[in-house]
PDB file of C-alpha atoms in Angstrom:
ATOM      1  CA  MET A   1      91.592  88.837 130.160  1.00  0.00           C
ATOM      2  CA  SER A   2      90.981  85.993 127.721  1.00  0.00           C
ATOM      3  CA  VAL A   3      90.770  86.376 123.980  1.00  0.00           C
ATOM      4  CA  SER A   4      87.052  85.592 123.952  1.00  0.00           C
ATOM      5  CA  GLU A   5      86.333  88.277 126.545  1.00  0.00           C
ATOM      6  CA  LEU A   6      88.412  90.810 124.624  1.00  0.00           C
ATOM      7  CA  SER A   7      86.546  89.878 121.455  1.00  0.00           C
ATOM      8  CA  ARG A   8      83.145  90.376 123.138  1.00  0.00           C
ATOM      9  CA  LEU A   9      84.323  93.737 124.528  1.00  0.00           C
ATOM     10  CA  LEU A  10      85.441  94.939 121.122  1.00  0.00           C
ATOM     11  CA  GLN A  11      82.230  93.720 119.554  1.00  0.00           C
ATOM     12  CA  GLY A  12      80.202  95.573 122.191  1.00  0.00           C
ATOM     13  CA  LEU A  13      82.209  98.715 121.562  1.00  0.00           C
ATOM     14  CA  ASP A  14      81.627  98.348 117.839  1.00  0.00           C
ATOM     15  CA  ASP A  15      77.877  97.973 118.379  1.00  0.00           C
ATOM     16  CA  ASN A  16      77.739 101.032 120.625  1.00  0.00           C
ATOM     17  CA  LEU A  17      79.852 103.017 118.177  1.00  0.00           C
ATOM     18  CA  ILE A  18      77.551 102.025 115.312  1.00  0.00           C
ATOM     19  CA  ARG A  19      74.485 103.095 117.325  1.00  0.00           C
ATOM     20  CA  ILE A  20      76.126 106.412 118.146  1.00  0.00           C
ATOM     21  CA  LEU A  21      77.047 106.935 114.494  1.00  0.00           C
ATOM     22  CA  HIS A  22      73.492 106.106 113.438  1.00  0.00           C
ATOM     23  CA  GLY A  23      72.098 108.562 115.977  1.00  0.00           C
ATOM     24  CA  VAL A  24      74.501 111.256 114.826  1.00  0.00           C
ATOM     25  CA  ALA A  25      73.548 110.456 111.217  1.00  0.00           C
ATOM     26  CA  TYR A  26      69.860 111.013 112.003  1.00  0.00           C
ATOM     27  CA  LEU A  27      70.596 114.361 113.660  1.00  0.00           C
ATOM     28  CA  ALA A  28      72.922 115.390 110.838  1.00  0.00           C
ATOM     29  CA  GLY A  29      70.235 114.408 108.336  1.00  0.00           C
ATOM     30  CA  ALA A  30      67.744 116.554 110.234  1.00  0.00           C
ATOM     31  CA  ALA A  31      70.147 119.505 110.007  1.00  0.00           C
ATOM     32  CA  VAL A  32      70.574 118.988 106.264  1.00  0.00           C
ATOM     33  CA  LEU A  33      66.817 118.671 105.760  1.00  0.00           C
ATOM     34  CA  THR A  34      66.297 121.841 107.804  1.00  0.00           C
ATOM     35  CA  MET A  35      68.599 123.793 105.496  1.00  0.00           C
ATOM     36  CA  LEU A  36      66.951 122.224 102.450  1.00  0.00           C
ATOM     37  CA  VAL A  37      63.433 123.047 103.660  1.00  0.00           C
ATOM     38  CA  SER A  38      64.478 126.606 104.517  1.00  0.00           C
ATOM     39  CA  SER A  39      65.919 127.017 101.033  1.00  0.00           C
ATOM     40  CA  VAL A  40      62.821 125.596  99.330  1.00  0.00           C
ATOM     41  CA  VAL A  41      60.420 127.718 101.387  1.00  0.00           C
ATOM     42  CA  ARG A  42      62.554 130.788 100.747  1.00  0.00           C
ATOM     43  CA  ARG A  43      62.564 130.154  96.999  1.00  0.00           C
ATOM     44  CA  PHE A  44      58.810 129.519  97.041  1.00  0.00           C
ATOM     45  CA  ARG A  45      58.231 132.721  98.995  1.00  0.00           C
ATOM     46  CA  ASN A  46      60.430 134.805  96.672  1.00  0.00           C
ATOM     47  CA  TYR A  47      58.661 133.337  93.637  1.00  0.00           C
ATOM     48  CA  TRP A  48      55.270 134.365  94.968  1.00  0.00           C
ATOM     49  CA  LEU A  49      56.583 137.764  96.037  1.00  0.00           C
ATOM     50  CA  ASP A  50      57.793 138.396  92.483  1.00  0.00           C
ATOM     51  CA  LEU A  51      54.326 137.524  91.220  1.00  0.00           C
ATOM     52  CA  MET A  52      52.723 139.810  93.781  1.00  0.00           C
ATOM     53  CA  ARG A  53      54.983 142.715  92.809  1.00  0.00           C
ATOM     54  CA  GLU A  54      53.708 142.410  89.258  1.00  0.00           C
ATOM     55  CA  ARG A  55      50.176 142.856  90.579  1.00  0.00           C
ATOM     56  CA  LYS A  56      50.301 146.510  91.486  1.00  0.00           C
ATOM     57  CA  GLY A  57      47.857 148.048  93.881  1.00  0.00           C
ATOM     58  CA  ILE A  58      46.379 147.052  97.202  1.00  0.00           C
ATOM     59  CA  ALA A  59      45.725 143.410  96.217  1.00  0.00           C
ATOM     60  CA  GLY A  60      49.408 142.836  95.491  1.00  0.00           C
ATOM     61  CA  ILE A  61      50.532 144.440  98.750  1.00  0.00           C
ATOM     62  CA  GLU A  62      48.056 142.423 100.819  1.00  0.00           C
ATOM     63  CA  MET A  63      49.051 139.132  99.157  1.00  0.00           C
ATOM     64  CA  GLU A  64      52.730 139.937  99.694  1.00  0.00           C
ATOM     65  CA  LYS A  65      52.198 140.370 103.449  1.00  0.00           C
ATOM     66  CA  GLN A  66      50.126 137.188 103.642  1.00  0.00           C
ATOM     67  CA  THR A  67      52.780 135.230 101.713  1.00  0.00           C
ATOM     68  CA  ARG A  68      55.557 136.329 104.075  1.00  0.00           C
ATOM     69  CA  THR A  69      53.503 135.389 107.132  1.00  0.00           C
ATOM     70  CA  MET A  70      52.420 131.943 105.910  1.00  0.00           C
ATOM     71  CA  ALA A  71      55.905 131.077 104.595  1.00  0.00           C
ATOM     72  CA  SER A  72      57.418 131.806 108.004  1.00  0.00           C
ATOM     73  CA  LEU A  73      54.801 129.676 109.769  1.00  0.00           C
ATOM     74  CA  LEU A  74      55.158 126.778 107.261  1.00  0.00           C
ATOM     75  CA  ARG A  75      58.937 126.681 107.703  1.00  0.00           C
ATOM     76  CA  ARG A  76      58.712 126.516 111.489  1.00  0.00           C
ATOM     77  CA  PHE A  77      56.125 123.724 111.355  1.00  0.00           C
ATOM     78  CA  ILE A  78      58.118 121.523 108.953  1.00  0.00           C
ATOM     79  CA  VAL A  79      61.382 122.048 110.831  1.00  0.00           C
ATOM     80  CA  THR A  80      59.706 121.107 114.124  1.00  0.00           C
ATOM     81  CA  VAL A  81      58.357 117.858 112.637  1.00  0.00           C
ATOM     82  CA  ILE A  82      61.765 116.960 111.135  1.00  0.00           C
ATOM     83  CA  TRP A  83      63.631 117.417 114.399  1.00  0.00           C
ATOM     84  CA  ALA A  84      60.993 115.553 116.410  1.00  0.00           C
ATOM     85  CA  LEU A  85      61.320 112.514 114.122  1.00  0.00           C
ATOM     86  CA  ALA A  86      65.122 112.699 114.072  1.00  0.00           C
ATOM     87  CA  ILE A  87      65.364 112.779 117.862  1.00  0.00           C
ATOM     88  CA  ALA A  88      62.892 109.884 118.170  1.00  0.00           C
ATOM     89  CA  LEU A  89      64.891 107.754 115.682  1.00  0.00           C
ATOM     90  CA  ALA A  90      68.183 108.645 117.375  1.00  0.00           C
ATOM     91  CA  LEU A  91      66.823 107.527 120.730  1.00  0.00           C
ATOM     92  CA  GLY A  92      65.652 104.285 119.127  1.00  0.00           C
ATOM     93  CA  GLN A  93      69.260 103.451 118.238  1.00  0.00           C
ATOM     94  CA  PHE A  94      70.081 103.178 121.936  1.00  0.00           C
ATOM     95  CA  GLY A  95      67.383 100.612 122.599  1.00  0.00           C
ATOM     96  CA  LEU A  96      64.704 103.044 123.702  1.00  0.00           C
ATOM     97  CA  ASN A  97      61.277 102.004 122.448  1.00  0.00           C
ATOM     98  CA  VAL A  98      59.875 105.144 120.879  1.00  0.00           C
ATOM     99  CA  ALA A  99      56.253 103.998 120.705  1.00  0.00           C
ATOM    100  CA  PRO A 100      55.673 103.936 124.506  1.00  0.00           C
ATOM    101  CA  LEU A 101      57.440 107.260 124.754  1.00  0.00           C
ATOM    102  CA  LEU A 102      55.126 108.783 122.164  1.00  0.00           C
ATOM    103  CA  ALA A 103      52.080 107.271 123.867  1.00  0.00           C
ATOM    104  CA  GLY A 104      53.289 108.508 127.218  1.00  0.00           C
ATOM    105  CA  ALA A 105      53.972 111.886 125.715  1.00  0.00           C
ATOM    106  CA  GLY A 106      50.402 111.934 124.434  1.00  0.00           C
ATOM    107  CA  VAL A 107      48.983 111.184 127.864  1.00  0.00           C
ATOM    108  CA  ALA A 108      51.366 113.628 129.500  1.00  0.00           C
ATOM    109  CA  GLY A 109      50.436 116.178 126.877  1.00  0.00           C
ATOM    110  CA  ILE A 110      46.771 115.893 127.823  1.00  0.00           C
ATOM    111  CA  ALA A 111      47.616 116.334 131.499  1.00  0.00           C
ATOM    112  CA  ILE A 112      49.883 119.267 130.774  1.00  0.00           C
ATOM    113  CA  GLY A 113      47.202 120.716 128.513  1.00  0.00           C
ATOM    114  CA  PHE A 114      44.808 121.060 131.419  1.00  0.00           C
ATOM    115  CA  ALA A 115      47.528 122.693 133.477  1.00  0.00           C
ATOM    116  CA  ALA A 116      48.685 124.952 130.649  1.00  0.00           C
ATOM    117  CA  GLN A 117      45.424 126.228 129.249  1.00  0.00           C
ATOM    118  CA  SER A 118      46.943 129.660 128.661  1.00  0.00           C
ATOM    119  CA  ILE A 119      49.439 128.165 126.196  1.00  0.00           C
ATOM    120  CA  LEU A 120      46.650 126.364 124.344  1.00  0.00           C
ATOM    121  CA  LYS A 121      44.702 129.613 124.267  1.00  0.00           C
ATOM    122  CA  ASP A 122      47.736 131.347 122.755  1.00  0.00           C
ATOM    123  CA  TRP A 123      48.003 128.688 120.033  1.00  0.00           C
ATOM    124  CA  ILE A 124      44.300 128.748 119.195  1.00  0.00           C
ATOM    125  CA  ASN A 125      44.164 132.548 119.015  1.00  0.00           C
ATOM    126  CA  GLY A 126      47.364 132.604 116.975  1.00  0.00           C
ATOM    127  CA  PHE A 127      45.932 130.045 114.538  1.00  0.00           C
ATOM    128  CA  PHE A 128      42.838 132.150 113.878  1.00  0.00           C
ATOM    129  CA  LEU A 129      44.830 135.370 113.599  1.00  0.00           C
ATOM    130  CA  LEU A 130      47.061 133.772 110.965  1.00  0.00           C
ATOM    131  CA  THR A 131      44.420 131.954 108.953  1.00  0.00           C
ATOM    132  CA  GLU A 132      41.977 134.873 108.899  1.00  0.00           C
ATOM    133  CA  GLY A 133      44.663 137.276 107.728  1.00  0.00           C
ATOM    134  CA  GLN A 134      43.937 139.857 110.424  1.00  0.00           C
ATOM    135  CA  ILE A 135      47.645 140.407 111.167  1.00  0.00           C
ATOM    136  CA  ARG A 136      50.532 139.904 108.759  1.00  0.00           C
ATOM    137  CA  ILE A 137      54.275 140.467 108.834  1.00  0.00           C
ATOM    138  CA  ASN A 138      55.111 144.198 108.353  1.00  0.00           C
ATOM    139  CA  ASP A 139      51.601 145.326 109.327  1.00  0.00           C
ATOM    140  CA  VAL A 140      51.541 148.321 111.677  1.00  0.00           C
ATOM    141  CA  ILE A 141      49.185 147.535 114.539  1.00  0.00           C
ATOM    142  CA  GLN A 142      48.322 148.943 117.947  1.00  0.00           C
ATOM    143  CA  ILE A 143      47.818 146.671 120.943  1.00  0.00           C
ATOM    144  CA  GLY A 144      46.836 148.634 124.019  1.00  0.00           C
ATOM    145  CA  GLN A 145      49.206 151.575 124.297  1.00  0.00           C
ATOM    146  CA  PHE A 146      51.898 150.018 122.085  1.00  0.00           C
ATOM    147  CA  THR A 147      52.166 150.619 118.341  1.00  0.00           C
ATOM    148  CA  GLY A 148      54.683 149.059 115.977  1.00  0.00           C
ATOM    149  CA  ALA A 149      55.355 146.953 112.899  1.00  0.00           C
ATOM    150  CA  VAL A 150      54.814 143.199 113.153  1.00  0.00           C
ATOM    151  CA  GLU A 151      58.347 141.818 113.025  1.00  0.00           C
ATOM    152  CA  LYS A 152      57.625 138.218 113.973  1.00  0.00           C
ATOM    153  CA  MET A 153      54.496 136.165 114.493  1.00  0.00           C
ATOM    154  CA  THR A 154      54.084 132.587 115.698  1.00  0.00           C
ATOM    155  CA  LEU A 155      51.198 130.536 116.998  1.00  0.00           C
ATOM    156  CA  ARG A 156      52.086 131.717 120.506  1.00  0.00           C
ATOM    157  CA  THR A 157      53.355 135.296 120.297  1.00  0.00           C
ATOM    158  CA  ILE A 158      53.336 138.523 118.296  1.00  0.00           C
ATOM    159  CA  ALA A 159      56.439 140.737 118.263  1.00  0.00           C
ATOM    160  CA  LEU A 160      56.053 144.459 117.493  1.00  0.00           C
ATOM    161  CA  ARG A 161      58.978 146.756 116.698  1.00  0.00           C
ATOM    162  CA  SER A 162      58.130 150.335 117.654  1.00  0.00           C
ATOM    163  CA  PHE A 163      59.548 153.460 116.018  1.00  0.00           C
ATOM    164  CA  ASP A 164      62.181 153.932 118.751  1.00  0.00           C
ATOM    165  CA  GLY A 165      63.465 150.367 118.214  1.00  0.00           C
ATOM    166  CA  SER A 166      61.800 148.775 121.245  1.00  0.00           C
ATOM    167  CA  LEU A 167      60.545 145.223 120.735  1.00  0.00           C
ATOM    168  CA  HIS A 168      57.172 144.479 122.353  1.00  0.00           C
ATOM    169  CA  VAL A 169      56.130 140.817 122.619  1.00  0.00           C
ATOM    170  CA  PHE A 170      52.524 139.778 123.318  1.00  0.00           C
ATOM    171  CA  ALA A 171      51.067 136.336 123.947  1.00  0.00           C
ATOM    172  CA  ASN A 172      48.296 135.708 121.424  1.00  0.00           C
ATOM    173  CA  GLY A 173      45.922 134.677 124.192  1.00  0.00           C
ATOM    174  CA  THR A 174      46.167 138.132 125.791  1.00  0.00           C
ATOM    175  CA  VAL A 175      45.324 140.001 122.578  1.00  0.00           C
ATOM    176  CA  GLN A 176      41.635 140.709 123.068  1.00  0.00           C
ATOM    177  CA  SER A 177      41.516 143.619 120.626  1.00  0.00           C
ATOM    178  CA  PHE A 178      43.916 145.475 118.367  1.00  0.00           C
ATOM    179  CA  SER A 179      43.954 148.117 115.638  1.00  0.00           C
ATOM    180  CA  ASN A 180      45.512 147.360 112.261  1.00  0.00           C
ATOM    181  CA  LYS A 181      46.579 150.648 110.684  1.00  0.00           C
ATOM    182  CA  THR A 182      47.684 149.122 107.360  1.00  0.00           C
ATOM    183  CA  LEU A 183      44.957 146.668 106.323  1.00  0.00           C
ATOM    184  CA  LEU A 184      43.684 147.197 102.731  1.00  0.00           C
ATOM    185  CA  PHE A 185      44.235 150.980 102.893  1.00  0.00           C
ATOM    186  CA  SER A 186      45.311 153.746 105.276  1.00  0.00           C
ATOM    187  CA  TYR A 187      44.327 157.323 106.107  1.00  0.00           C
ATOM    188  CA  TYR A 188      46.499 160.221 107.177  1.00  0.00           C
ATOM    189  CA  VAL A 189      44.461 162.669 109.273  1.00  0.00           C
ATOM    190  CA  PHE A 190      45.381 166.369 109.139  1.00  0.00           C
ATOM    191  CA  GLU A 191      44.495 168.928 111.808  1.00  0.00           C
ATOM    192  CA  ILE A 192      45.785 172.247 110.486  1.00  0.00           C
ATOM    193  CA  GLY A 193      45.555 175.292 112.745  1.00  0.00           C
ATOM    194  CA  VAL A 194      44.565 178.562 111.091  1.00  0.00           C
ATOM    195  CA  ASP A 195      45.136 181.920 112.750  1.00  0.00           C
ATOM    196  CA  TYR A 196      41.927 183.596 113.960  1.00  0.00           C
ATOM    197  CA  ALA A 197      42.752 186.596 111.769  1.00  0.00           C
ATOM    198  CA  GLU A 198      42.747 184.413 108.639  1.00  0.00           C
ATOM    199  CA  ASP A 199      39.876 183.127 106.541  1.00  0.00           C
ATOM    200  CA  PRO A 200      39.758 179.307 106.891  1.00  0.00           C
ATOM    201  CA  SER A 201      38.543 179.073 103.285  1.00  0.00           C
ATOM    202  CA  ARG A 202      41.945 180.266 102.080  1.00  0.00           C
ATOM    203  CA  MET A 203      43.668 177.477 103.974  1.00  0.00           C
ATOM    204  CA  MET A 204      41.252 174.901 102.544  1.00  0.00           C
ATOM    205  CA  ALA A 205      41.996 176.157  99.031  1.00  0.00           C
ATOM    206  CA  LEU A 206      45.746 175.846  99.626  1.00  0.00           C
ATOM    207  CA  MET A 207      45.292 172.315 100.978  1.00  0.00           C
ATOM    208  CA  GLY A 208      43.453 171.401  97.774  1.00  0.00           C
ATOM    209  CA  GLU A 209      46.306 172.804  95.681  1.00  0.00           C
ATOM    210  CA  VAL A 210      48.900 170.822  97.626  1.00  0.00           C
ATOM    211  CA  ASP A 211      46.820 167.670  97.266  1.00  0.00           C
ATOM    212  CA  GLN A 212      46.655 168.141  93.502  1.00  0.00           C
ATOM    213  CA  SER A 213      50.403 168.698  93.266  1.00  0.00           C
ATOM    214  CA  LEU A 214      51.038 165.492  95.235  1.00  0.00           C
ATOM    215  CA  ARG A 215      48.737 163.436  93.024  1.00  0.00           C
ATOM    216  CA  ASP A 216      50.472 164.830  89.924  1.00  0.00           C
ATOM    217  CA  ASP A 217      53.882 163.873  91.344  1.00  0.00           C
ATOM    218  CA  PRO A 218      55.110 160.556  89.842  1.00  0.00           C
ATOM    219  CA  ASP A 219      56.688 159.571  93.178  1.00  0.00           C
ATOM    220  CA  PHE A 220      53.658 160.247  95.385  1.00  0.00           C
ATOM    221  CA  GLY A 221      50.733 159.983  92.981  1.00  0.00           C
ATOM    222  CA  PRO A 222      50.670 156.149  92.909  1.00  0.00           C
ATOM    223  CA  LEU A 223      50.560 156.105  96.720  1.00  0.00           C
ATOM    224  CA  ILE A 224      47.370 158.212  96.927  1.00  0.00           C
ATOM    225  CA  LEU A 225      44.073 156.402  96.344  1.00  0.00           C
ATOM    226  CA  ASP A 226      41.531 159.258  96.572  1.00  0.00           C
ATOM    227  CA  PRO A 227      41.605 163.072  96.536  1.00  0.00           C
ATOM    228  CA  LEU A 228      41.968 164.928  99.817  1.00  0.00           C
ATOM    229  CA  GLU A 229      38.773 164.830 101.890  1.00  0.00           C
ATOM    230  CA  ILE A 230      38.396 168.171 103.683  1.00  0.00           C
ATOM    231  CA  VAL A 231      35.943 167.900 106.563  1.00  0.00           C
ATOM    232  CA  GLY A 232      35.987 171.651 107.295  1.00  0.00           C
ATOM    233  CA  VAL A 233      36.338 173.707 110.464  1.00  0.00           C
ATOM    234  CA  ASP A 234      36.435 171.068 113.175  1.00  0.00           C
ATOM    235  CA  ARG A 235      36.816 173.115 116.356  1.00  0.00           C
ATOM    236  CA  PHE A 236      38.311 176.213 117.975  1.00  0.00           C
ATOM    237  CA  SER A 237      41.394 176.004 120.143  1.00  0.00           C
ATOM    238  CA  GLU A 238      43.930 178.252 121.820  1.00  0.00           C
ATOM    239  CA  GLN A 239      46.041 177.922 118.680  1.00  0.00           C
ATOM    240  CA  GLY A 240      43.322 179.007 116.293  1.00  0.00           C
ATOM    241  CA  VAL A 241      40.698 177.521 114.008  1.00  0.00           C
ATOM    242  CA  ILE A 242      41.349 173.793 113.385  1.00  0.00           C
ATOM    243  CA  VAL A 243      40.677 172.598 109.836  1.00  0.00           C
ATOM    244  CA  LYS A 244      40.367 168.810 109.635  1.00  0.00           C
ATOM    245  CA  ALA A 245      41.003 166.637 106.572  1.00  0.00           C
ATOM    246  CA  ARG A 246      42.182 163.146 105.658  1.00  0.00           C
ATOM    247  CA  LEU A 247      44.026 161.545 102.746  1.00  0.00           C
ATOM    248  CA  LYS A 248      43.536 157.912 101.660  1.00  0.00           C
ATOM    249  CA  THR A 249      46.718 156.063 100.713  1.00  0.00           C
ATOM    250  CA  VAL A 250      47.952 152.557 100.018  1.00  0.00           C
ATOM    251  CA  PRO A 251      48.748 150.597 103.212  1.00  0.00           C
ATOM    252  CA  SER A 252      51.767 151.708 105.256  1.00  0.00           C
ATOM    253  CA  GLN A 253      52.412 154.791 103.103  1.00  0.00           C
ATOM    254  CA  GLN A 254      50.224 157.307 104.940  1.00  0.00           C
ATOM    255  CA  TRP A 255      53.093 158.677 107.022  1.00  0.00           C
ATOM    256  CA  LEU A 256      55.358 159.229 104.016  1.00  0.00           C
ATOM    257  CA  VAL A 257      52.595 161.007 102.101  1.00  0.00           C
ATOM    258  CA  GLY A 258      51.487 162.979 105.160  1.00  0.00           C
ATOM    259  CA  ARG A 259      54.967 164.323 105.898  1.00  0.00           C
ATOM    260  CA  GLU A 260      55.421 165.456 102.305  1.00  0.00           C
ATOM    261  CA  PHE A 261      51.962 167.087 102.357  1.00  0.00           C
ATOM    262  CA  ASN A 262      52.835 169.039 105.511  1.00  0.00           C
ATOM    263  CA  ARG A 263      56.144 170.173 104.031  1.00  0.00           C
ATOM    264  CA  ARG A 264      54.544 171.457 100.830  1.00  0.00           C
ATOM    265  CA  LEU A 265      51.644 173.065 102.690  1.00  0.00           C
ATOM    266  CA  GLN A 266      54.007 175.031 104.929  1.00  0.00           C
ATOM    267  CA  ARG A 267      55.887 176.378 101.885  1.00  0.00           C
ATOM    268  CA  ARG A 268      52.640 177.174 100.058  1.00  0.00           C
ATOM    269  CA  CYS A 269      51.293 179.091 103.069  1.00  0.00           C
ATOM    270  CA  GLU A 270      54.468 181.174 103.177  1.00  0.00           C
ATOM    271  CA  GLN A 271      54.108 182.018  99.492  1.00  0.00           C
ATOM    272  CA  ALA A 272      50.414 182.922  99.864  1.00  0.00           C
ATOM    273  CA  GLY A 273      50.903 184.851 103.110  1.00  0.00           C
ATOM    274  CA  VAL A 274      48.547 182.655 105.098  1.00  0.00           C
ATOM    275  CA  THR A 275      49.494 182.357 108.771  1.00  0.00           C
ATOM    276  CA  ILE A 276      49.509 178.924 110.338  1.00  0.00           C
ATOM    277  CA  ALA A 277      48.266 179.185 113.910  1.00  0.00           C
ATOM    278  CA  THR A 278      50.560 178.935 116.905  1.00  0.00           C
ATOM    279  CA  ALA A 279      49.774 178.793 120.617  1.00  0.00           C
ATOM    280  CA  GLN A 280      48.300 182.066 121.913  1.00  0.00           C
ATOM    281  CA  ARG A 281      47.684 183.577 125.360  1.00  0.00           C
ATOM    282  CA  ALA A 282      45.534 186.607 126.086  1.00  0.00           C
ATOM    283  CA  VAL A 283      47.055 188.915 128.741  1.00  0.00           C
ATOM    284  CA  GLN A 284      44.959 191.798 130.142  1.00  0.00           C
ATOM    285  CA  LEU A 285      46.688 194.692 131.941  1.00  0.00           C
ATOM    286  CA  PHE A 286      44.965 197.045 134.423  1.00  0.00           C
ATOM    287  CA  ASP A 287      45.823 200.648 135.223  1.00  0.00           C
ATOM    288  CA  ARG A 288      46.748 201.286 138.858  1.00  0.00           C
ATOM    289  CA  GLU A 289      44.600 204.433 138.900  1.00  0.00           C
ATOM    290  CA  ASP A 290      41.569 202.523 137.631  1.00  0.00           C
ATOM    291  CA  PRO A 291      38.966 202.217 140.468  1.00  0.00           C
ATOM    292  CA  SER A 292      38.076 198.721 139.335  1.00  0.00           C
ATOM    293  CA  THR A 293      41.714 197.778 139.854  1.00  0.00           C
ATOM    294  CA  GLY A 294      41.509 199.006 143.416  1.00  0.00           C
ATOM    295  CA  ALA A 295      38.408 196.909 143.994  1.00  0.00           C
ATOM    296  CA  ARG A 296      40.178 193.840 142.679  1.00  0.00           C
ATOM    297  CA  ARG A 297      43.198 194.604 144.923  1.00  0.00           C
ATOM    298  CA  ALA A 298      40.909 194.985 147.907  1.00  0.00           C
ATOM    299  CA  PHE A 299      39.285 191.657 147.219  1.00  0.00           C
ATOM    300  CA  PHE A 300      42.578 189.783 147.064  1.00  0.00           C
ATOM    301  CA  ASP A 301      44.562 191.777 149.700  1.00  0.00           C
ATOM    302  CA  PRO A 302      43.784 190.583 153.298  1.00  0.00           C
ATOM    303  CA  LEU A 303      44.823 193.928 154.841  1.00  0.00           C
ATOM    304  CA  ALA A 304      42.583 195.870 152.498  1.00  0.00           C
ATOM    305  CA  ARG A 305      39.674 193.524 153.244  1.00  0.00           C
ATOM    306  CA  HIS A 306      40.194 194.156 156.995  1.00  0.00           C
ATOM    307  CA  GLU A 307      40.156 197.937 156.496  1.00  0.00           C
ATOM    308  CA  ILE A 308      37.003 197.804 154.414  1.00  0.00           C
ATOM    309  CA  SER A 309      35.291 195.561 156.992  1.00  0.00           C
ATOM    310  CA  GLY A 310      36.117 198.064 159.743  1.00  0.00           C
ATOM    311  CA  MET A 311      34.699 200.924 157.694  1.00  0.00           C
ATOM    312  CA  ILE A 312      31.479 198.988 157.100  1.00  0.00           C
ATOM    313  CA  ARG A 313      31.111 198.141 160.802  1.00  0.00           C
ATOM    314  CA  GLU A 314      31.652 201.801 161.761  1.00  0.00           C
ATOM    315  CA  ALA A 315      29.048 202.961 159.254  1.00  0.00           C
ATOM    316  CA  VAL A 316      26.531 200.397 160.568  1.00  0.00           C
ATOM    317  CA  ARG A 317      27.184 201.465 164.183  1.00  0.00           C
ATOM    318  CA  GLN A 318      26.682 205.151 163.365  1.00  0.00           C
ATOM    319  CA  GLU A 319      23.451 204.378 161.538  1.00  0.00           C
ATOM    320  CA  PHE A 320      22.236 202.340 164.546  1.00  0.00           C
ATOM    321  CA  ASP A 321      23.121 205.151 167.006  1.00  0.00           C
ATOM    322  CA  ARG A 322      21.328 207.667 164.805  1.00  0.00           C
ATOM    323  CA  ARG A 323      18.146 205.635 164.811  1.00  0.00           C
ATOM    324  CA  GLU A 324      18.293 205.100 168.611  1.00  0.00           C
ATOM    325  CA  SER A 325      18.827 208.808 169.256  1.00  0.00           C
ATOM    326  CA  PRO A 326      15.746 210.686 170.723  1.00  0.00           C
ATOM    327  CA  ASP A 327      16.295 213.439 168.168  1.00  0.00           C
ATOM    328  CA  ALA A 328      15.994 211.031 165.271  1.00  0.00           C
ATOM    329  CA  ALA A 329      12.988 211.531 162.989  1.00  0.00           C
ATOM    330  CA  PRO A 330      10.112 209.053 163.502  1.00  0.00           C
TER     331      PRO A 330
END
């Protein structure tokens, strides 16, 4: 190998090495920018969350949820753009013309869009869900038969974490309807069973006392928005008389308040001697010597039914013979 050939080889290796280093530099820069953007978005989010915590009440809670949701979406969008540009620039270092690739990607994207309409539907539905504020991070929602807290939300999917730890993921395009249990305010619905021997008015009075004690409690009072709304006697069941009521609370706190209400109500009923209803069954016993019992046994016992049928047939035959007899009265 001549000196000139060796020189061209080394020069070519140097050029390739420089291109590789430039490509690596672009990717490394994208990684650094990703960490920087994540840090800035996190600081911005925490700043707004601190402001929202100073605004007590429902408005502060709602803005806090919205801030968490939009910050997560903004970070993902910026990071995606950064990495797309870094990869395009890195490919350009190896002599690949990025412009035709982007144009081709645009055309291919249109073709894929027609073939992947479900994905576009997911993105469009996710965009409206996010911008309209119908679902936010930490909201408790119900989709179909699944209920859980919104753990993660993107333009394509919603992830719910249920109470037992299961993670349920739904494509936004499939979410036709849902129930948000923690938007603006929440209700805890009580259905208290009262024994039939008790006066339901006594139970209602005790429920009012427990409600007042909760609202006077510094730990639970700020979580309750309105006094207990007692609907009254709702229905009758095998357990007893059902008294229905509901308590309005700040979002996501209805279960905490409801559990404490039930605990205090149970203790208050014990102190007042009011019986909370339990499942009941009525059992009726019959005496064996009772004639009605014998009739019931005859109805259900096949042998007894056969004996009674024979007795009836014999009585009918005797009556027929008596009427056919010449000595019978006209």
